[in-house]
Short mmCIF file of C-alpha atoms in Angstrom, two decimals:
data_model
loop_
_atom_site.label_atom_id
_atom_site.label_comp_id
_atom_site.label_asym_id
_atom_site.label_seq_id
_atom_site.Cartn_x
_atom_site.Cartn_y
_atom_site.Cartn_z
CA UNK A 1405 -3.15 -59.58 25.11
CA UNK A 1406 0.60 -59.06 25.01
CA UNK A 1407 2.70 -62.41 26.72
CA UNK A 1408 6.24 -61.88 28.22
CA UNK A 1409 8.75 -63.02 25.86
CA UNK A 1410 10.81 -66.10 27.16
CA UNK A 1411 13.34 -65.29 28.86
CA UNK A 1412 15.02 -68.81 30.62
CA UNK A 1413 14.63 -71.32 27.56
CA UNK A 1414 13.20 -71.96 23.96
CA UNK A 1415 13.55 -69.54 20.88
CA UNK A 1416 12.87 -65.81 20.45
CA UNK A 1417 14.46 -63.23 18.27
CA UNK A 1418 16.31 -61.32 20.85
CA UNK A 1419 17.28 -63.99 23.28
CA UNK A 1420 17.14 -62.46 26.67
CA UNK A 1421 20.87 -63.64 27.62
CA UNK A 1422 22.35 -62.29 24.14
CA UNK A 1423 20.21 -58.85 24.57
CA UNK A 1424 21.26 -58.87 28.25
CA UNK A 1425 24.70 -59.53 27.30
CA UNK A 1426 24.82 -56.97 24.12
CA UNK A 1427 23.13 -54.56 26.36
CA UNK A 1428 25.84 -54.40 29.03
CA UNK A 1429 28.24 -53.69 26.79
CA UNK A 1430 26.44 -50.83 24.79
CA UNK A 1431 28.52 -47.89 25.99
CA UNK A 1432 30.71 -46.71 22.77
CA UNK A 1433 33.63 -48.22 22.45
CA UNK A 1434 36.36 -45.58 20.98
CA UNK A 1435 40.25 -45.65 20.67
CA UNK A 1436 40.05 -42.65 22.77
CA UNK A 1437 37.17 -41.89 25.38
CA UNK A 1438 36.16 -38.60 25.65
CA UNK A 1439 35.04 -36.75 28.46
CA UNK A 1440 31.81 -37.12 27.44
CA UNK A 1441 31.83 -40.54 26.17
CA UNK A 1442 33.09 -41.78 29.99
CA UNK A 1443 30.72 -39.37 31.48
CA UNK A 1444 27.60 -41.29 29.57
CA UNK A 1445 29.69 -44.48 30.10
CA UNK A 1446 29.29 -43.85 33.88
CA UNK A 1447 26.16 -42.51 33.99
CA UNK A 1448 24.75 -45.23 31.91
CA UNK A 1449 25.99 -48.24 34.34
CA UNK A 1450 24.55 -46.32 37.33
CA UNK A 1451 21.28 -46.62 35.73
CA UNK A 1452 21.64 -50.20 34.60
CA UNK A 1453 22.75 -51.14 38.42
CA UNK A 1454 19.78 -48.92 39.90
CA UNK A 1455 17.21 -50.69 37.50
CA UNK A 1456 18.66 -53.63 38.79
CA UNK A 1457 20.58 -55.29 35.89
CA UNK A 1458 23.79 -57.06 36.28
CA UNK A 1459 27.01 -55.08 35.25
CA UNK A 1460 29.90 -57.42 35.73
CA UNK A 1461 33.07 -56.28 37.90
CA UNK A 1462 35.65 -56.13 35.24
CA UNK A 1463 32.82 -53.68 33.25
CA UNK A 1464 32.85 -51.55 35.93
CA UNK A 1465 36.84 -51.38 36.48
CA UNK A 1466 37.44 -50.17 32.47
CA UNK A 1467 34.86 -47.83 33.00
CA UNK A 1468 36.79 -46.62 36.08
CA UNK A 1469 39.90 -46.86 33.75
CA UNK A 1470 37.98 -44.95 31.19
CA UNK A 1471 37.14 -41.76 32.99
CA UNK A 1472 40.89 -41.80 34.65
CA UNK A 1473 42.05 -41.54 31.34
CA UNK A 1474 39.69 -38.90 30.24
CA UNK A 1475 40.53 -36.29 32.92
CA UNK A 1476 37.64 -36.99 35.50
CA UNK A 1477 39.16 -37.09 39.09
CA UNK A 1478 38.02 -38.23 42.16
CA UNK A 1479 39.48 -40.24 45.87
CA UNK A 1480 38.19 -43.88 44.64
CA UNK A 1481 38.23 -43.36 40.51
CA UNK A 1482 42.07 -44.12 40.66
CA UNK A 1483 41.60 -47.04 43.34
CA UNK A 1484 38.40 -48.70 40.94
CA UNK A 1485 40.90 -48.64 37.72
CA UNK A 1486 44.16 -49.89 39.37
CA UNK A 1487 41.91 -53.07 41.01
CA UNK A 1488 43.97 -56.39 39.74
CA UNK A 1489 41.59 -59.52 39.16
CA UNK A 1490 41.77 -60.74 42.46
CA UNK A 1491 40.61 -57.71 43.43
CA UNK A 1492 37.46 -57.19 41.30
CA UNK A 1493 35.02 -58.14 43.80
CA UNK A 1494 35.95 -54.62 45.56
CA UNK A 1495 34.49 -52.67 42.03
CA UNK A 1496 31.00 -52.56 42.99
CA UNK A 1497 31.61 -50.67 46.35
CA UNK A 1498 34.23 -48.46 44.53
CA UNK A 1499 32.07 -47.87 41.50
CA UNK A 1500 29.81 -46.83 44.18
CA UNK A 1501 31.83 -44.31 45.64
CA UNK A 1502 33.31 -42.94 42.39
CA UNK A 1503 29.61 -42.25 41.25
CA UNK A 1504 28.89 -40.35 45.11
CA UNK A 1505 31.50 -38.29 44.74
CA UNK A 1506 31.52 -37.39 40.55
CA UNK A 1507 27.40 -36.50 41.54
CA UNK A 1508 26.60 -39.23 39.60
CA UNK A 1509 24.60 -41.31 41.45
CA UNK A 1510 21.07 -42.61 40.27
CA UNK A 1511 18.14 -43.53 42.30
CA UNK A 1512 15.31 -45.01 40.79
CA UNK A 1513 11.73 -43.91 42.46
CA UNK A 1514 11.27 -45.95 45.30
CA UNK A 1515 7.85 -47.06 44.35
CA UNK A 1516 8.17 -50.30 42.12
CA UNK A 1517 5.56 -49.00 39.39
CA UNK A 1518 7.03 -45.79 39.04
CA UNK A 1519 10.74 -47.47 38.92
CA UNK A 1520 9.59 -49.34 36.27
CA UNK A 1521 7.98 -46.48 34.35
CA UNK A 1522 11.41 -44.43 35.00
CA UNK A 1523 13.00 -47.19 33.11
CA UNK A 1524 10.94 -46.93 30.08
CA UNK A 1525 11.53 -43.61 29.71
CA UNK A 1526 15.32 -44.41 30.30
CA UNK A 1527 15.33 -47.57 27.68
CA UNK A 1528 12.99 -45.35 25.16
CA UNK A 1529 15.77 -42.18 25.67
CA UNK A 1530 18.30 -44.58 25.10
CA UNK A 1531 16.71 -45.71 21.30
CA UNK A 1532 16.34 -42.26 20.50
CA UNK A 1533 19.46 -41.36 20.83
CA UNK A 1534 21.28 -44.02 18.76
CA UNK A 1535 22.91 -45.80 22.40
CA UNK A 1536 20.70 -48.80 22.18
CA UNK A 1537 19.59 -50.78 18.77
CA UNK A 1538 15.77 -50.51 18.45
CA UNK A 1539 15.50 -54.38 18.58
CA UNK A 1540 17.45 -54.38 21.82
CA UNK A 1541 15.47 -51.31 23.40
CA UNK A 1542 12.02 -52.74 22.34
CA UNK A 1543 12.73 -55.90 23.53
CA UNK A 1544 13.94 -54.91 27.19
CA UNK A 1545 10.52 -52.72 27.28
CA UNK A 1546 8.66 -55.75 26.33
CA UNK A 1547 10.41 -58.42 28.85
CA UNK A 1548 11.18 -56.06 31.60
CA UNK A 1549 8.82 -53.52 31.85
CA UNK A 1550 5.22 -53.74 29.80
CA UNK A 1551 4.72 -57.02 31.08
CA UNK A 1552 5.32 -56.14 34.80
CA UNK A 1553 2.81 -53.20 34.49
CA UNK A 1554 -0.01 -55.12 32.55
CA UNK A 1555 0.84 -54.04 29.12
CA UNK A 1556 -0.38 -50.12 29.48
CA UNK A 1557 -1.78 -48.49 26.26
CA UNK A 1558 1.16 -46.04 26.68
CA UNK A 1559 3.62 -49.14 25.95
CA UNK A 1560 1.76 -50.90 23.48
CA UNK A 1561 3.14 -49.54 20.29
CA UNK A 1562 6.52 -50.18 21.45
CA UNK A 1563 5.76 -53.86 22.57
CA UNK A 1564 4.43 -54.47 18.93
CA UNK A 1565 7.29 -53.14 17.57
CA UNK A 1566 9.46 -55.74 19.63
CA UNK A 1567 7.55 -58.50 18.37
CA UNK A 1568 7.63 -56.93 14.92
CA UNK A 1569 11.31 -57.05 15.09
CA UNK A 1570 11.26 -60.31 16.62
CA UNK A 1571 9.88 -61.86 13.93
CA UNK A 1572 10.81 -59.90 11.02
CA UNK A 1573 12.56 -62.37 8.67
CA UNK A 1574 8.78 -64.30 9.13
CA UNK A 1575 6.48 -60.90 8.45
CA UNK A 1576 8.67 -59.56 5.38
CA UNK A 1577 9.30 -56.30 6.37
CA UNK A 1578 12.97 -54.79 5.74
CA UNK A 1579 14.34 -54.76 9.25
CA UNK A 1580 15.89 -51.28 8.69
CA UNK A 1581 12.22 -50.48 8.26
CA UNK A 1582 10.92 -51.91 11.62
CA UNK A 1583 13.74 -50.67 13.39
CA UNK A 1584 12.82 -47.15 11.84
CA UNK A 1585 9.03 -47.27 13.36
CA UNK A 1586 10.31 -48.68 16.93
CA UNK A 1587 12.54 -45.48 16.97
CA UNK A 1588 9.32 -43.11 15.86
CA UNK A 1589 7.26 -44.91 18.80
CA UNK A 1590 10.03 -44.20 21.03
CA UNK A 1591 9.91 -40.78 20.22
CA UNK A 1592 6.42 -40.62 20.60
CA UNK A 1593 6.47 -42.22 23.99
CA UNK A 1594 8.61 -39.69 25.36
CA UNK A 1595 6.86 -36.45 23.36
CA UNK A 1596 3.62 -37.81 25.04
CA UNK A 1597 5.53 -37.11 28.35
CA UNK A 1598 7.20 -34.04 27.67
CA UNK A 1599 3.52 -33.34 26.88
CA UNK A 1600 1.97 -34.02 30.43
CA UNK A 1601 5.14 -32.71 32.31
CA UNK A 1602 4.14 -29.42 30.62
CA UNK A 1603 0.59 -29.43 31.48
CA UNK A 1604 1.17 -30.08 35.15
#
């Protein structure tokens, strides 16, 4: 039987406020944003606010800033990057608005189990493609979304992985190893439903 990981207080590999905290700021990070870096930017936050995580004001104004800068125009994207500090509690409704009118806009399935499964597939896309460290992305399947759904056999591979990589100083294992099989898992998660999206 797999346990949530503690999330409030006491020790775990990940901490839930550093991978919280590392997580938010995930989006690359270049001297100059591409079109296509500020178009995953954006996309990525409207997922993390849909799934419910907390994306900070000032986050959402650079990200404004960022797709200004790299050509995307639209009524509120040059009113969400100008905001001043006293005026950052007006970013969530404008990041709002940019994402309605860009088409960017992200709503999770209404029903809670399939929002949750949505996210998996998001956080498992996400390791695959290099945007989120396997530890991080393992982790945030673990505490957020295997536990909530009672540990399904699809999720259990990943969930050992997270506590493999939680505790891999302990078990011996080269981390670059561990984070090599969490990224395999991922993969098979998803090919598993590429698999039954085919069949149906």
């Amino acid at each position: 039987m797999f346990l949530k990981p503690q999330v409030i207080e006491g020790h775990t590999g990940i901490a839930a406020c550093d991978m919280r905290a590392s997580f938010s700021q995930m989006p690359i990070e270049k001297a100059v944003m591409t079109r296509d870096d500020a178009l995953k930017q954006l996309s990525h936050i409207a997922h993390e606010q849909a799934f419910e995580m907390h994306v900070g004001s000032d986050r959402l104004i650079q990200a404004g800033l960022d797709a200004l800068t790299a050509g995307f125009e639209s009524p509120s994207l040059a009113m969400l990057a100008g905001l001043l500090r006293s005026e950052e509690p007006e970013a969530p409704a404008l990041f709002g608005q940019v994402l309605d009118e860009l088409g960017l806009a992200f709503h999770p399935p209404a029903d809670p189990v399939a929002a949750k499964w949505a996210m998996a597939y998001w956080v498992a896309g996400l390791i695959v493609d290099g945007s989120l460290s396997p530890a991080q992305g393992t982790y945030l399947l673990w505490a957020e979304v295997a536990y909530d759904l009672g540990c399904p056999e699809e999720l259990k591979q990943l969930v050992r992985c997270a506590h493999n990589l939680e505790c891999w100083e302990e078990r011996k294992v080269p981390h670059g190893e561990l984070s090599r099989e969490a990224v395999e898992a991922a993969k098979q998660f998803l090919s598993k439903r590429s698999a039954a999206e085919a069949a149906d």
